Amino acid sequence: MAPLQIFSITLLAIYVILIVGSSLFSKKSDSIEGYFLANRSLSFLALAITFIASWWGAGSAIETADHSYQNGISAFWIYGMPVLFSTGLLFVFARAIRKVGSITQPQLLEERYGKAPALMLSVLIFLFMTITAASQIVGIGIFFEKFLHLDYKMSAIIGTGIVLLYSFFGGFKAVVRTDIIQFVFLLSASILVFAYAYYYSGGIPAIKNIADTKGLTNYFSFTHQISSNMVYIITFGSAWMIQANVWQRISAARSPQDARKMIGLSFLVYIPLYLMVTFTGMLALGLFEEMPQGGVISGIINDYMPPFLGALIFVGICSAIMSTMDSLINTGAMVLCVDIYKNKFRPDANQKQLLIVGKLGTIVVTLIALLIGLEIKSILKVSWLAADLLSTGAFVPLMVGFIWKRGNTIGAMSSMIFGTVFSLYNLTVALGAKLPLPWEIGTAKHVLIGMLGSALVYLIASFLSKAEPNKSESFIAKVGFNKS
């Protein structure tokens, strides 16, 4: 075994012992709010770090660099722009979300519309969180496979097992604690990888010359392929804006003001972080004639960095993937525990019973995600499937419900049913079913039909059915959107 792999395994083992140990020996949560929201005791700075870490995961650290190596700076649109779009919208709604004071999104939707839309949203969130967690499992499986020369399935199982250990025992507080550690690791790793890529490539002027020589005329064009890249903003941006693990962090803030400060700080930090990863991939054009096996990040670590430093970077990248996976698993378990088990089956369950179910839910979400991740070995494909389901199925009734009083229960249910059927139909075709489809999956036409169709169904169904002024007006007054 090469020195790089020996150092990597040793440092990873030390890292795992520290992370899992901090969860095992920390004060245990004695309530469901403590397990999933840390009793709303965390500062906005701590929540901002975990907010950033929850999105800056495998897709950001690995996929963005690989896409920017191939397509140039326009790759920023795939992950960076959707995150900024989502965070910008959340900045507007953060105070309102926190004012509701609910633990989960379905609880919020039940207060706005009723039980049926809340249950529908619970199912959608559970599916989204589980499928998206699977994308992170794919990420860590591929990274372990290429970097440590392990079998992909074994790599995925090991990485997932680490996350399950500390998430199971510590709940949301453990997720936040490890996210802060993991963010420091990833930030240090990203800066070092960027520095090595910049030094050995000759910098931006050298990359411009190489791009010109290879005929890559749009390599430094930010608006290149803007029409196709808008698909990512609409689909990923809409889905991520209502992503339940993000709202979980907003709900965990001490106050509405803290919630908004957390989002604002995160927005400002995301810009340099995503640009740094994008430029790292572009600088790799001066390091490799073709995409290295295992991706740009692995290639730089293996070929240009000393073994011990490369091992530190390896742990940093792993921590980024795990920081995203843990928040997805924790939120999926929260939905199972609070919105499905407690609200629909056992409303009289005590805190001890709910804590047990919450921990069992953590195992259930992890195992289902692992099964998906072992079968579909593509981060972007799995992420797209999850985002399409949530953006078409839940975005319109959830967000418009904050500002439009005429929107009602029938409108919300109709919109959610349309979006769910639409996305599942596309998924069936994507998996090989021979069904008629007048648009190409993953195109702007596909996204616009889904989103606009969901909005149109919501509006028409709400207008054609009985208004619910008491319910809608009290909710909108509570969150602070008092104008129609």
Coordinates of N, CA, C and O in Angstrom, one line a residue, residues 182-272:
Q182 N -16.2 19.7 10.3 CA -16.0 19.3 8.9 C -15.9 20.5 8.0 O -15.1 20.5 7.0
F183 N -16.5 21.7 8.3 CA -16.4 22.9 7.5 C -14.9 23.4 7.6 O -14.4 23.8 6.6
V184 N -14.4 23.4 8.8 CA -13.0 23.9 8.9 C -12.0 23.0 8.1 O -11.1 23.4 7.4
F185 N -12.3 21.6 8.2 CA -11.5 20.7 7.4 C -11.6 21.0 5.9 O -10.6 21.1 5.2
L186 N -12.8 21.1 5.4 CA -13.1 21.3 4.0 C -12.5 22.6 3.5 O -11.9 22.7 2.4
L187 N -12.7 23.7 4.3 CA -12.2 25.0 3.9 C -10.7 25.0 3.7 O -10.1 25.4 2.7
S188 N -10.0 24.4 4.7 CA -8.6 24.2 4.6 C -8.1 23.4 3.4 O -7.2 23.7 2.7
A189 N -8.9 22.3 3.2 CA -8.5 21.4 2.1 C -8.7 22.1 0.8 O -7.9 22.0 -0.1
S190 N -9.8 22.8 0.6 CA -10.1 23.5 -0.6 C -9.1 24.6 -1.0 O -8.7 24.7 -2.1
I191 N -8.7 25.3 0.0 CA -7.7 26.4 -0.2 C -6.3 25.8 -0.6 O -5.7 26.2 -1.5
L192 N -5.9 24.7 0.1 CA -4.7 24.0 -0.3 C -4.7 23.4 -1.7 O -3.8 23.6 -2.4
V193 N -5.8 22.7 -2.0 CA -5.9 22.2 -3.4 C -5.9 23.3 -4.4 O -5.2 23.2 -5.5
F194 N -6.6 24.4 -4.2 CA -6.6 25.5 -5.1 C -5.2 26.1 -5.2 O -4.7 26.4 -6.4
A195 N -4.5 26.2 -4.1 CA -3.1 26.8 -4.1 C -2.2 25.9 -5.0 O -1.4 26.4 -5.8
Y196 N -2.3 24.6 -4.8 CA -1.4 23.7 -5.5 C -1.8 23.7 -7.0 O -0.9 23.7 -7.9
A197 N -3.1 23.8 -7.3 CA -3.5 23.8 -8.7 C -3.0 25.1 -9.4 O -2.5 25.1 -10.5
Y198 N -3.1 26.2 -8.6 CA -2.7 27.5 -9.2 C -1.2 27.5 -9.4 O -0.7 28.0 -10.5
Y199 N -0.4 27.0 -8.5 CA 1.1 27.0 -8.6 C 1.6 26.2 -9.7 O 2.4 26.6 -10.6
Y200 N 1.1 24.9 -9.8 CA 1.6 24.0 -10.8 C 1.0 24.2 -12.2 O 1.6 23.8 -13.2
S201 N -0.1 24.9 -12.3 CA -0.7 25.1 -13.6 C -0.1 26.4 -14.3 O -0.2 26.6 -15.5
G202 N 0.5 27.3 -13.5 CA 1.0 28.6 -14.0 C 0.0 29.7 -13.9 O 0.2 30.8 -14.3
G203 N -1.2 29.4 -13.2 CA -2.1 30.5 -13.0 C -3.1 30.7 -14.1 O -3.1 30.0 -15.2
I204 N -4.0 31.7 -14.0 CA -5.0 32.0 -14.9 C -4.5 32.3 -16.3 O -5.0 31.8 -17.3
P205 N -3.5 33.2 -16.5 CA -2.9 33.5 -17.8 C -2.5 32.2 -18.6 O -2.8 32.1 -19.8
A206 N -1.9 31.3 -17.9 CA -1.5 30.0 -18.6 C -2.7 29.2 -19.0 O -2.7 28.6 -20.1
I207 N -3.7 29.2 -18.2 CA -5.0 28.4 -18.5 C -5.6 29.1 -19.7 O -6.2 28.4 -20.6
K208 N -5.6 30.4 -19.8 CA -6.2 31.1 -21.0 C -5.5 30.7 -22.2 O -6.1 30.4 -23.3
N209 N -4.2 30.6 -22.2 CA -3.4 30.2 -23.4 C -3.7 28.7 -23.8 O -3.9 28.4 -24.9
I210 N -3.8 27.9 -22.8 CA -4.1 26.5 -23.0 C -5.5 26.3 -23.6 O -5.7 25.6 -24.6
A211 N -6.5 27.1 -23.1 CA -7.8 27.0 -23.6 C -7.9 27.5 -25.0 O -8.6 26.9 -25.9
D212 N -7.1 28.6 -25.4 CA -7.1 29.1 -26.7 C -6.5 28.0 -27.7 O -7.0 27.8 -28.8
T213 N -5.4 27.4 -27.2 CA -4.7 26.4 -28.0 C -5.6 25.2 -28.3 O -5.6 24.7 -29.4
K214 N -6.4 24.8 -27.4 CA -7.4 23.7 -27.5 C -8.7 24.1 -28.2 O -9.5 23.2 -28.4
G215 N -8.8 25.3 -28.5 CA -10.0 25.8 -29.2 C -11.2 25.9 -28.2 O -12.4 25.9 -28.7
L216 N -11.0 26.1 -26.9 CA -12.1 26.2 -26.0 C -12.4 27.7 -25.8 O -12.0 28.4 -24.8
T217 N -13.1 28.2 -26.8 CA -13.3 29.7 -26.9 C -14.2 30.2 -25.8 O -14.2 31.4 -25.5
N218 N -15.1 29.4 -25.3 CA -16.0 29.8 -24.2 C -15.6 29.4 -22.8 O -16.4 29.5 -21.9
Y219 N -14.4 29.0 -22.7 CA -13.9 28.5 -21.4 C -14.0 29.5 -20.3 O -14.3 29.2 -19.1
F220 N -13.9 30.8 -20.6 CA -14.0 31.9 -19.6 C -15.2 32.7 -19.7 O -15.3 33.8 -19.2
S221 N -16.2 32.1 -20.4 CA -17.5 32.8 -20.7 C -18.5 32.4 -19.6 O -18.9 31.2 -19.6
F222 N -18.9 33.3 -18.7 CA -19.8 32.9 -17.6 C -21.2 32.6 -18.1 O -21.9 31.8 -17.5
T223 N -21.5 33.2 -19.3 CA -22.9 33.0 -19.8 C -23.0 31.9 -20.9 O -24.0 31.7 -21.5
H224 N -21.9 31.2 -21.1 CA -21.9 30.1 -22.0 C -23.0 29.0 -21.7 O -23.1 28.6 -20.5
Q225 N -23.8 28.6 -22.6 CA -24.8 27.6 -22.4 C -25.8 28.1 -21.3 O -26.3 27.2 -20.6
I226 N -26.1 29.3 -21.3 CA -26.9 29.9 -20.2 C -28.3 29.3 -20.2 O -28.9 29.0 -19.2
S227 N -28.9 29.0 -21.4 CA -30.3 28.5 -21.5 C -30.4 27.1 -20.9 O -31.3 26.8 -20.1
S228 N -29.4 26.3 -21.2 CA -29.4 24.9 -20.6 C -29.0 25.0 -19.1 O -29.6 24.2 -18.3
N229 N -28.2 25.9 -18.7 CA -27.8 26.0 -17.3 C -28.9 26.5 -16.5 O -28.9 26.3 -15.2
M230 N -29.9 27.3 -17.1 CA -31.0 27.8 -16.3 C -31.8 26.6 -15.7 O -32.5 26.8 -14.7
V231 N -31.8 25.4 -16.4 CA -32.5 24.3 -15.9 C -32.0 24.0 -14.4 O -32.9 23.6 -13.6
Y232 N -30.7 24.1 -14.2 CA -30.2 23.8 -12.8 C -30.7 24.8 -11.8 O -31.0 24.4 -10.7
I233 N -30.8 26.0 -12.2 CA -31.2 27.1 -11.3 C -32.7 26.8 -10.9 O -33.0 26.9 -9.7
I234 N -33.5 26.6 -11.9 CA -34.9 26.4 -11.6 C -35.2 25.2 -10.8 O -35.9 25.2 -9.8
T235 N -34.6 24.0 -11.3 CA -34.9 22.8 -10.6 C -34.2 22.7 -9.2 O -34.9 22.5 -8.2
F236 N -32.9 22.8 -9.3 CA -32.1 22.7 -8.0 C -32.5 23.8 -7.1 O -32.7 23.6 -5.9
G237 N -32.6 25.1 -7.6 CA -32.8 26.2 -6.8 C -34.2 26.1 -6.1 O -34.3 26.4 -4.9
S238 N -35.2 25.8 -6.8 CA -36.5 25.7 -6.2 C -36.6 24.6 -5.2 O -37.2 24.7 -4.1
A239 N -36.0 23.4 -5.5 CA -36.0 22.3 -4.5 C -35.2 22.6 -3.3 O -35.6 22.3 -2.2
W240 N -34.0 23.2 -3.5 CA -33.1 23.4 -2.4 C -33.7 24.6 -1.5 O -33.5 24.6 -0.3
M241 N -34.4 25.5 -2.1 CA -35.0 26.6 -1.3 C -36.0 26.1 -0.3 O -36.1 26.7 0.8
I242 N -36.7 25.0 -0.6 CA -37.6 24.4 0.4 C -37.1 23.1 1.0 O -37.9 22.3 1.5
Q243 N -35.8 22.9 0.9 CA -35.2 21.7 1.4 C -35.4 21.7 3.0 O -35.1 22.6 3.7
A244 N -36.0 20.6 3.5 CA -36.4 20.5 4.8 C -35.2 20.7 5.8 O -35.4 21.2 6.9
N245 N -34.1 20.1 5.5 CA -32.9 20.3 6.4 C -32.5 21.7 6.5 O -31.9 22.1 7.6
V246 N -32.7 22.5 5.5 CA -32.4 23.9 5.6 C -33.4 24.7 6.4 O -33.0 25.5 7.3
W247 N -34.7 24.4 6.3 CA -35.7 25.0 7.1 C -35.5 24.5 8.6 O -35.9 25.2 9.5
Q248 N -35.0 23.3 8.8 CA -34.7 22.8 10.1 C -33.7 23.8 10.8 O -33.9 24.1 12.0
R249 N -32.7 24.2 10.1 CA -31.8 25.1 10.7 C -32.4 26.5 11.0 O -32.0 27.2 11.9
I250 N -33.3 27.0 10.1 CA -33.9 28.2 10.3 C -34.8 28.1 11.6 O -34.9 29.0 12.4
S251 N -35.6 27.0 11.7 CA -36.4 26.8 12.8 C -35.6 26.6 14.1 O -36.1 26.9 15.2
A252 N -34.4 26.2 14.0 CA -33.5 26.0 15.2 C -32.9 27.3 15.7 O -32.3 27.3 16.8
A253 N -33.1 28.4 14.9 CA -32.5 29.7 15.3 C -33.2 30.2 16.6 O -34.3 29.9 16.9
R254 N -32.4 31.0 17.4 CA -33.0 31.5 18.6 C -34.1 32.5 18.4 O -35.0 32.6 19.2
S255 N -34.1 33.2 17.3 CA -35.1 34.2 17.0 C -35.2 34.4 15.5 O -34.3 34.0 14.7
P256 N -36.3 35.1 15.0 CA -36.4 35.4 13.6 C -35.2 36.2 13.1 O -34.8 36.1 11.9
Q257 N -34.7 37.1 13.9 CA -33.6 38.0 13.5 C -32.3 37.1 13.3 O -31.6 37.3 12.3
D258 N -32.1 36.2 14.2 CA -30.9 35.3 14.1 C -31.1 34.4 12.8 O -30.1 34.1 12.1
A259 N -32.3 34.0 12.5 CA -32.5 33.2 11.3 C -32.1 33.9 10.1 O -31.4 33.4 9.2
R260 N -32.5 35.2 10.0 CA -32.1 36.0 8.8 C -30.6 36.3 8.8 O -30.0 36.3 7.7
K261 N -30.0 36.6 9.9 CA -28.6 36.8 9.9 C -27.8 35.6 9.5 O -26.8 35.7 8.8
M262 N -28.3 34.4 9.9 CA -27.7 33.1 9.5 C -27.7 33.0 7.9 O -26.7 32.7 7.3
I263 N -28.8 33.3 7.3 CA -29.0 33.1 5.9 C -28.1 34.2 5.2 O -27.5 33.9 4.2
G264 N -28.1 35.4 5.6 CA -27.3 36.5 5.0 C -25.9 36.2 5.0 O -25.2 36.4 4.0
L265 N -25.3 35.7 6.2 CA -23.9 35.4 6.2 C -23.6 34.2 5.3 O -22.6 34.2 4.6
S266 N -24.5 33.2 5.3 CA -24.2 32.1 4.4 C -24.1 32.5 2.9 O -23.3 32.0 2.2
F267 N -25.0 33.4 2.5 CA -25.0 33.8 1.1 C -23.7 34.4 0.8 O -23.1 34.2 -0.3
L268 N -23.2 35.3 1.6 CA -21.9 36.0 1.3 C -20.7 35.0 1.3 O -19.8 35.1 0.5
V269 N -20.8 33.9 2.1 CA -19.7 33.0 2.2 C -19.7 32.0 0.9 O -18.7 31.6 0.4
Y270 N -20.9 31.7 0.5 CA -21.1 30.8 -0.6 C -20.4 31.3 -1.9 O -19.8 30.5 -2.7
I271 N -20.4 32.6 -2.1 CA -19.8 33.1 -3.4 C -18.3 32.8 -3.6 O -17.9 32.2 -4.6
P272 N -17.4 33.1 -2.6 CA -16.0 32.7 -2.8 C -15.8 31.2 -2.7 O -14.9 30.7 -3.4

